[in-house]
Phi, psi and omega in degrees: 000124180265122183247171178272167184289350175260026177061047178231156169250103190067237177257004182267130176302140185302322181295328177288317177302316181296325177302322178293334181274348186300331182277356181257140180277075180221161171253142183235134171251123177260127176244131183249128177275108184273342187237016178053040180250020178057027179066011182282347173262012180087188178242111187307329180288345180253320183191169184269358178208174185300305184300318180289330175295317176300314179299318180295317178297316179299319179295317178297315180297320176297313181302320182274357179071030182286129179255317182252127182237133175231133178243136181217152176196172180231147180058233185293332179287344174299322176300312178300319179300319180292312183297310179294321179302318177298316182293325183270003181056046179284000000 
């Protein structure tokens, strides 16, 4: 789930969004864009650039045995969800 730098998914606070997901048997990774760069500079907590962030996410998903991947975002983070989703074969 791609979020905004103020801890929101679109205009919804992330904790409220997460509450809606509690009844579903899924694991969620929240990525927050801190610099309004549409995640094209990567996610600093994972890597220092886009390509290495994708590699880091792939390694984590492999390590956790994740088979089905869905990427989502709202507004500008929707773009990042599509781009990352293509790279991650979501």
